[in-house]
Short mmCIF file of C-alpha atoms in Angstrom, two decimals:
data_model
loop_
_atom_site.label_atom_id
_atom_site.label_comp_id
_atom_site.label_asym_id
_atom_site.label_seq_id
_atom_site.Cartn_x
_atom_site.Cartn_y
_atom_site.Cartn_z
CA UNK A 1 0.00 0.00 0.00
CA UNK A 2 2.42 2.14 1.16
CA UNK A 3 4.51 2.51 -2.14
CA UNK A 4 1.51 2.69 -4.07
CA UNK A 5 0.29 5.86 -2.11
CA UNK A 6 3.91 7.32 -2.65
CA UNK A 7 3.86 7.13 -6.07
CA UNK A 8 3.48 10.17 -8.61
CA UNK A 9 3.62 11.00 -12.13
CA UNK A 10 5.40 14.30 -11.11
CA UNK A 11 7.35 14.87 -7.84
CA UNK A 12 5.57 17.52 -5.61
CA UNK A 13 8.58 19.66 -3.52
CA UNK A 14 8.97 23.03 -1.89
CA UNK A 15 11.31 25.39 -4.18
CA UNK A 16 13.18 27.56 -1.92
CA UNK A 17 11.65 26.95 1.04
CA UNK A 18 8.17 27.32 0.09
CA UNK A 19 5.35 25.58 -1.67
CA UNK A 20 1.90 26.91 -2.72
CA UNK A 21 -1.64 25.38 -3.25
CA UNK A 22 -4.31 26.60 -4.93
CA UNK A 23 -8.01 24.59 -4.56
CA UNK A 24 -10.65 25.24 -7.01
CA UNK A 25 -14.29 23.98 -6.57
CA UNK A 26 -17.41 23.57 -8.66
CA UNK A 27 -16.67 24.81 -11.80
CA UNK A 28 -19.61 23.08 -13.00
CA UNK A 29 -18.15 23.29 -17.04
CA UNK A 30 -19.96 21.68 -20.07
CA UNK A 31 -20.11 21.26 -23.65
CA UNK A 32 -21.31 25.35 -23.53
CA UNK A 33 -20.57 27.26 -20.57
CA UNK A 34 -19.63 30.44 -19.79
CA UNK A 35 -16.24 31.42 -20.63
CA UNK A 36 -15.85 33.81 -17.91
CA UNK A 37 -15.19 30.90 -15.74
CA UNK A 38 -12.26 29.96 -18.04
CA UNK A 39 -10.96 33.60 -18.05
CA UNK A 40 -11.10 33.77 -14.08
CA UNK A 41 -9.55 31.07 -13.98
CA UNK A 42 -6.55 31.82 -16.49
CA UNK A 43 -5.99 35.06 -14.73
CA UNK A 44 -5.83 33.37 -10.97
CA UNK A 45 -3.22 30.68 -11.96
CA UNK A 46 -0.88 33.25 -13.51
CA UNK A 47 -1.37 35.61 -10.58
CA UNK A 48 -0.91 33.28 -7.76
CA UNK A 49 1.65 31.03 -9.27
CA UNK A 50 0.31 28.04 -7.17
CA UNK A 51 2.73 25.02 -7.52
CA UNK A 52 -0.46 22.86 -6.91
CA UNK A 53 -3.77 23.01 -8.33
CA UNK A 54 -6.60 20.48 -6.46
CA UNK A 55 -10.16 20.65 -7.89
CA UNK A 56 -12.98 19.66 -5.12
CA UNK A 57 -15.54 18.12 -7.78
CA UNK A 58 -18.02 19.21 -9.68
CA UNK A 59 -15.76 20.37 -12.48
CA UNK A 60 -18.60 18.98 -14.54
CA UNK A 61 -22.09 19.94 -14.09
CA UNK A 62 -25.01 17.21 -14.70
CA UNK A 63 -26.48 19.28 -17.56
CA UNK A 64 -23.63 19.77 -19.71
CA UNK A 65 -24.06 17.44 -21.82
CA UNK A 66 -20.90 15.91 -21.74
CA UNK A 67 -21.66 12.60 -22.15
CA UNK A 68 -18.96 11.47 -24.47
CA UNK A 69 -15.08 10.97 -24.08
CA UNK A 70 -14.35 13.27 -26.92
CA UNK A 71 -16.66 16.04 -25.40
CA UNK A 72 -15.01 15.94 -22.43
CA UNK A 73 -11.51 15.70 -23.49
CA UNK A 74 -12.44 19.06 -25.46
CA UNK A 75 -13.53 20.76 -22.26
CA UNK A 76 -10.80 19.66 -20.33
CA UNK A 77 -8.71 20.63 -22.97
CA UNK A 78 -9.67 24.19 -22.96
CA UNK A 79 -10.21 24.54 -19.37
CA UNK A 80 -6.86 23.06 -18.44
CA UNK A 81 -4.29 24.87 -21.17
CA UNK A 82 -2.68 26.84 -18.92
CA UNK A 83 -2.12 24.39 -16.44
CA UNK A 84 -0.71 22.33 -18.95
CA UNK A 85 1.31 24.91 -20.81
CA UNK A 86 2.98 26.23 -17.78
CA UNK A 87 3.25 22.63 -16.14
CA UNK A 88 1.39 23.08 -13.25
CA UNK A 89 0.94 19.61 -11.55
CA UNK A 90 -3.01 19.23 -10.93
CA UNK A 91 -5.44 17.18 -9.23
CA UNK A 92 -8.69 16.26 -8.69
CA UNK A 93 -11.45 14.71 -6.61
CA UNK A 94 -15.56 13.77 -7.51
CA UNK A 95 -18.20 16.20 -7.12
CA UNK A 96 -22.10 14.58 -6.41
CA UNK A 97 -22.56 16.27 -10.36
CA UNK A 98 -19.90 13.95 -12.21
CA UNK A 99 -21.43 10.83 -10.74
CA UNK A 100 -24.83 11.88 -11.59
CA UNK A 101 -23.78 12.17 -15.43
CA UNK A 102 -23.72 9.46 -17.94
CA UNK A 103 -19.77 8.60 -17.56
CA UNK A 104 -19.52 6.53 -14.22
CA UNK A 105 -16.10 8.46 -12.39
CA UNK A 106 -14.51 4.86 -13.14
CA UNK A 107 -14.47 5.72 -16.81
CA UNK A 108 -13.84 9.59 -16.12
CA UNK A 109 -10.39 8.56 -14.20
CA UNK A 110 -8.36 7.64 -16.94
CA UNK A 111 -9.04 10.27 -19.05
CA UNK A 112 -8.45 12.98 -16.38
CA UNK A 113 -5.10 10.92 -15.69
CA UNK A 114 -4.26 11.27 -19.46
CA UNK A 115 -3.66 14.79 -18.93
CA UNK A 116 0.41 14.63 -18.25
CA UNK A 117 0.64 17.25 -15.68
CA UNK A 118 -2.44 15.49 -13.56
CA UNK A 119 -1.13 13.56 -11.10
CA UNK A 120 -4.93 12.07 -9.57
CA UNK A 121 -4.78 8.24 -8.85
CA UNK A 122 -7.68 6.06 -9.42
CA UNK A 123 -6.90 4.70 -5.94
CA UNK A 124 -6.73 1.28 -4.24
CA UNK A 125 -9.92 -0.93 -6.21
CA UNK A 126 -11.55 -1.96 -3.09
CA UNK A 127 -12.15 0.83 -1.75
CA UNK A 128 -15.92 2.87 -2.36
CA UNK A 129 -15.49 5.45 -4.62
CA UNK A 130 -12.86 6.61 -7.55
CA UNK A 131 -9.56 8.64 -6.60
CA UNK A 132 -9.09 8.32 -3.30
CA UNK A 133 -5.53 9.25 -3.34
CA UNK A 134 -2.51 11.06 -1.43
CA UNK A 135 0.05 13.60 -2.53
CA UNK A 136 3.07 13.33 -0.89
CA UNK A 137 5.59 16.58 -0.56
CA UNK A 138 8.89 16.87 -0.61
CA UNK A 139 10.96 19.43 0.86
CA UNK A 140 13.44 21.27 -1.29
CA UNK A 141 16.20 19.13 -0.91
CA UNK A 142 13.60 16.20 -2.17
CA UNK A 143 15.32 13.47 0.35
CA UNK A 144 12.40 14.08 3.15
CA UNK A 145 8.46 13.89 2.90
CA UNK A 146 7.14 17.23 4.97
CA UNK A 147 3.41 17.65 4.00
CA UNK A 148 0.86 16.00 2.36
CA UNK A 149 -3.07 16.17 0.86
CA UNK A 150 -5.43 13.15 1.18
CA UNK A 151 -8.31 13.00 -1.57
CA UNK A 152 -11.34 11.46 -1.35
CA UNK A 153 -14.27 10.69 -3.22
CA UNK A 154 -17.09 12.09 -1.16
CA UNK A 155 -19.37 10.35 -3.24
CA UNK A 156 -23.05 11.14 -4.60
CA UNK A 157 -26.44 11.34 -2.81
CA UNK A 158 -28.24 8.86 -0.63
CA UNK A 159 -30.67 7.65 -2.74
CA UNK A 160 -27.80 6.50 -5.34
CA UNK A 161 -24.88 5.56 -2.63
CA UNK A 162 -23.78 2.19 -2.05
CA UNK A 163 -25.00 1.22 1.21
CA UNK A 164 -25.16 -2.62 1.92
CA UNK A 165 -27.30 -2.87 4.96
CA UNK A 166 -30.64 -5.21 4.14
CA UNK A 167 -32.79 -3.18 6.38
CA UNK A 168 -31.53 0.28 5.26
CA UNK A 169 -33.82 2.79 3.74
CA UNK A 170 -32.80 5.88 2.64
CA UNK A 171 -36.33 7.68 3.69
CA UNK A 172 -35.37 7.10 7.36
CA UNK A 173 -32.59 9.66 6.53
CA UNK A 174 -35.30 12.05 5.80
CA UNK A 175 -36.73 13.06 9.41
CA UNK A 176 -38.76 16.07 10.54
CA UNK A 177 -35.23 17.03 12.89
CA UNK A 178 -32.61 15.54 11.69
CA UNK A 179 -29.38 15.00 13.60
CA UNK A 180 -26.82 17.65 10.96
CA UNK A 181 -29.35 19.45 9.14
CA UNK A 182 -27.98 17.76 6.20
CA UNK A 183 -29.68 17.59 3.03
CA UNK A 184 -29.67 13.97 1.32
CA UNK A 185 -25.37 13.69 0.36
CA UNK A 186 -23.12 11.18 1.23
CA UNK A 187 -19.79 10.70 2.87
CA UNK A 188 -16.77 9.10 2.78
CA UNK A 189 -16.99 5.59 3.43
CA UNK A 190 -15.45 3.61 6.66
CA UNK A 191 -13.37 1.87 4.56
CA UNK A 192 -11.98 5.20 3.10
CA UNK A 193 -11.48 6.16 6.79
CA UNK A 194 -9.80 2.83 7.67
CA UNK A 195 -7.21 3.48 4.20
CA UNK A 196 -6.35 6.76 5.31
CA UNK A 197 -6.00 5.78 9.25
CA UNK A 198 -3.75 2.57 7.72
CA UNK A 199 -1.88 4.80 5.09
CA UNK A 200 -1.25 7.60 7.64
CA UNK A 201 0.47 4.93 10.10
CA UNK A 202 2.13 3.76 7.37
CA UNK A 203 3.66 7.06 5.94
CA UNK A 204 4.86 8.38 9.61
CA UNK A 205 6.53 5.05 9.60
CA UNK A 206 8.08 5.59 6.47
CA UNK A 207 9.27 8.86 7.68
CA UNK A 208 10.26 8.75 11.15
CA UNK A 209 7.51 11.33 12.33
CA UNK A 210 3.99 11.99 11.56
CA UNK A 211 3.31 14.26 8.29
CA UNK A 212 1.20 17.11 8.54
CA UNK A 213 -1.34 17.38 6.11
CA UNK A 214 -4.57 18.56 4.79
CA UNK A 215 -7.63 16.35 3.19
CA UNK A 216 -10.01 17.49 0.26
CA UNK A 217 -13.07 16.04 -1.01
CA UNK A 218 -16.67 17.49 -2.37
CA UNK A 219 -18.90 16.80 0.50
CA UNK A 220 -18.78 18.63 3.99
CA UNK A 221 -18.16 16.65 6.66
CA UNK A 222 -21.17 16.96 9.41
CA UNK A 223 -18.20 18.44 11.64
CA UNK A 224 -18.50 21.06 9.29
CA UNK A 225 -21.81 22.39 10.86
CA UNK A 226 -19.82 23.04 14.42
CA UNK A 227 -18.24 26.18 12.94
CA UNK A 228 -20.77 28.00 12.32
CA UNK A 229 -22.99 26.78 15.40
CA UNK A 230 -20.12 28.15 17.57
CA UNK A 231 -18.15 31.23 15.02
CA UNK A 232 -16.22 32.80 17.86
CA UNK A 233 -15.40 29.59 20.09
CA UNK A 234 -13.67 28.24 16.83
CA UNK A 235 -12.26 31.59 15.21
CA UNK A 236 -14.65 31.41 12.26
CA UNK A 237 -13.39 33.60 9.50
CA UNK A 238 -15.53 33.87 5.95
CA UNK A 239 -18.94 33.77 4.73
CA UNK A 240 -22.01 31.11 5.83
CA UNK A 241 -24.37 32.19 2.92
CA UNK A 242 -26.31 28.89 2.72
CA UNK A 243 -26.96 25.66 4.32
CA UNK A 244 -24.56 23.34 5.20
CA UNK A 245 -25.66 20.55 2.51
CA UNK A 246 -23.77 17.41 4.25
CA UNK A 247 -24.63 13.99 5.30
CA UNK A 248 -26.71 12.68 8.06
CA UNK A 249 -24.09 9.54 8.22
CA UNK A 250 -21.42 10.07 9.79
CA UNK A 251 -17.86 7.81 8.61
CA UNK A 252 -15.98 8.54 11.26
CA UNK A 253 -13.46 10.53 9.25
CA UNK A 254 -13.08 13.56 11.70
CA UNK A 255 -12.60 11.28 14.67
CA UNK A 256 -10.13 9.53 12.82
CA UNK A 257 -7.92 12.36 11.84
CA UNK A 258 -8.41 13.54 15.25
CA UNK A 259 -6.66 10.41 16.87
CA UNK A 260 -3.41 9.86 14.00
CA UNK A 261 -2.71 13.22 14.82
CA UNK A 262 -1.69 14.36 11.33
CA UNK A 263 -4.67 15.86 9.60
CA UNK A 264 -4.53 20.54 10.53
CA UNK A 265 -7.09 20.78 8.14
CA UNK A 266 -10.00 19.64 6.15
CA UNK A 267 -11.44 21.52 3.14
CA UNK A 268 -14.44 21.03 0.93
CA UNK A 269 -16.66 22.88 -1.65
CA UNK A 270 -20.25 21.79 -2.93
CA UNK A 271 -21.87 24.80 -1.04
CA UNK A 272 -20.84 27.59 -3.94
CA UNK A 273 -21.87 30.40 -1.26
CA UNK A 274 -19.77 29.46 2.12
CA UNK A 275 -16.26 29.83 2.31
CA UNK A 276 -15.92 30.26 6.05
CA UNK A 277 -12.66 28.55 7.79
CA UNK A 278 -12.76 27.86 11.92
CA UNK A 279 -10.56 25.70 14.05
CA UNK A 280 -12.33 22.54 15.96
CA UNK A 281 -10.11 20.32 18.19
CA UNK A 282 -6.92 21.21 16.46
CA UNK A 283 -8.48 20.62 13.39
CA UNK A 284 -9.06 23.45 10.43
CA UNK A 285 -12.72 22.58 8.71
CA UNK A 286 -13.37 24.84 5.97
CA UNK A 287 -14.74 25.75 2.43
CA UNK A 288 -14.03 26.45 -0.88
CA UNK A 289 -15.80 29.08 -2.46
CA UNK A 290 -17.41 28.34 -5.83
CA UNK A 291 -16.06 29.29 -9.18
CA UNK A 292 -19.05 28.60 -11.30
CA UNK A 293 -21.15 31.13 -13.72
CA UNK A 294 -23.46 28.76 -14.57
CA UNK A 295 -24.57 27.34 -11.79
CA UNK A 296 -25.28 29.58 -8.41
CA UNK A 297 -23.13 31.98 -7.09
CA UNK A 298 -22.27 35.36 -5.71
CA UNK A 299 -20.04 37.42 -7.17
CA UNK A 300 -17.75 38.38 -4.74
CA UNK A 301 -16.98 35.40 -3.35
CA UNK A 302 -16.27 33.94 -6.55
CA UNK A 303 -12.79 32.53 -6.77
CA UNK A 304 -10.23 29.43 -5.03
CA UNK A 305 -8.38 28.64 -1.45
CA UNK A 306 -4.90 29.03 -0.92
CA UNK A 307 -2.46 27.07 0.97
CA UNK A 308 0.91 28.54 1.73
CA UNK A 309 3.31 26.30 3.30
CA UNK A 310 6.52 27.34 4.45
CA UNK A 311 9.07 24.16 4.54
CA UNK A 312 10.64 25.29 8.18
CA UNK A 313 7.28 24.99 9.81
CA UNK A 314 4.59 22.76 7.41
CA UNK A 315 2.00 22.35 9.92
CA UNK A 316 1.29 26.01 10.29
CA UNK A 317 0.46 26.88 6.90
CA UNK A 318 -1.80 29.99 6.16
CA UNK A 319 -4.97 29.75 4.17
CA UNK A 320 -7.25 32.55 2.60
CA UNK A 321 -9.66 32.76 -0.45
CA UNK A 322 -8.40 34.47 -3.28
CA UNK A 323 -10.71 36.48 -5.07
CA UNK A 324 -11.31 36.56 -8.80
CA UNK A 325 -13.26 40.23 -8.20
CA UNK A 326 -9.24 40.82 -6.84
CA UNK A 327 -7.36 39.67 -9.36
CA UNK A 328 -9.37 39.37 -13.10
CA UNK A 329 -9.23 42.73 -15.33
CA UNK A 330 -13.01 44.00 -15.96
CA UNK A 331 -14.08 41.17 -13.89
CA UNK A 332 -17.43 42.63 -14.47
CA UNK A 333 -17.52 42.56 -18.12
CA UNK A 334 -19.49 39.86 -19.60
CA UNK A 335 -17.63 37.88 -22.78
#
């Protein structure tokens, strides 16, 4: 397992003592979509220089009609040129939309992994869902692992999910008061949880000492809810403009990062109007804001996360949203 986790098309490492991420969510693309997403896009990855681009899901959007693998080899084509042209390794992780399109994300992995500068990985084939994966990072030298990123497939809704119990029925999810508030989505599997937990142990093995690191996926966790149930308790910085849309299951996943000891932060997107950020337990949960024209959004949040890590002190990165209003030329022009 181990070597198969550590394994990358490209080496990820700090360049002079520094390393920068940039995560992107719901783009929510299609055969026709507005090109102002493209643009914003363009103009963010030239201005912030990220040496890592992750994309939280939905980079498709279940009516774009993409239901072909030359249709979406021409979108990713366009959308992806200037990570490609200025070799900017990228990754990605499964929104709720792709699996609700006519490509299962099974079929969708190896064309994303065609792309030479993404560096996703279809993942172990036991485990529930498609590109569950980690990222290690080397420090400058590139003779030590210092950070990493966990990936998961947060999976679809309820209703479509894959859970095995006889005498489960996805109504019972659906109470007057429910536990989270959620709204219908799914998790991250246990046996997701158990990889990571296993993989984690494995890696500060590996290294001598545990790796700090961040996870993305699609899906909020129901964690995600504490933050803004208790703003100043946890520092909350950013915007709650919606509903937190998670899951009423709970995997386990925040418990489990919680105990390895590892995990300062845990990022998602799928609500294209929060980007808020607090601190519970040790533990960073936050949001991606949106970067979608097509699909709902508001436009001054529109835009990405940023990790910066400095290589003397990984574990204490600093994280803000980036704003396309900030950084795109006539941002308010229409093309």
């Amino acid at each position: 397992m181990l070597q198969e986790n550590l394994q990358l098309k490209k080496e990820l490492r700090f360049k002079d003592g520094k390393f920068k991420i940039a995560l992107f969510s719901d783009i929510h693309g299609g055969k026709v979509y507005d090109k102002r997403v493209k643009r914003d896009f363009d103009a963010m990855i030239l201005n912030l220089k990220p040496d890592l681009v992750l994309f939280s899901g939905d980079v498709f959007d279940i009516d774009a009609e993409l239901r072909t693998e030359e249709a979406i080899r021409v979108f990713l084509d366009e959308f992806t040129e200037v990570l490609e042209k200025n070799n900017i390794p990228w990754a990605n992780v499964y929104g709720n939309h792709e699996r609700e399109g006519s490509i299962p994300n099974a079929e969708l992995q190896p064309i994303f992994e065609s792309y030479p500068n993404c560096i996703s990985k279809a993942g172990p084939a036991k485990l529930r869902g498609t590109g569950n994966h980690m990222l290690p990072i080397k420090n400058t030298a590139g003779d030590k692992i210092i950070f990493n990123v966990w990936g998961f497939d947060s999976g679809c809704t309820i209703d479509i999910c894959d859970w095995e119990h006889p005498n489960f029925k996805e109504n019972e999810l659906k109470l007057p008061d429910p536990l989270y508030n959620g709204a219908g989505y799914d998790n991250p599997k246990v046996d997701q949880v158990a990889w990571y937990y296993s993989s984690s142990e494995e890696l500060e093995e590996y290294c001598g000492t545990k790796v700090p690191s961040i996870m993305y996926f699609h899906i909020p966790l129901p964690g995600h809810t504490v933050i803004v149930k208790n703003p100043i308790e946890t520092g909350m910085v950013g915007e709650c403009g919606e509903k937190i849309a998670c899951s009423e299951l709970n995997s386990g996943l925040f418990a489990a990062a919680l105990l390895r000891g590892d995990v300062r932060g845990i990022f998602c997107g799928h609500d294209h109007i929060n980007d808020f950020c607090g601190t519970y337990c040790g533990i960073q949960l936050g949001y991606n804001s949106a970067l979608c024209y097509d699909c709902y959004n508001n436009d001054d949040m529109r835009g990405c996360r940023v990790f910066e890590i400095e290589e003397n002190d990984p574990a204490n990165y600093k994280t803000y949203c980036a704003r396309a209003k900030d950084i795109v030329p006539d941002y308010n022009e229409k093309i």
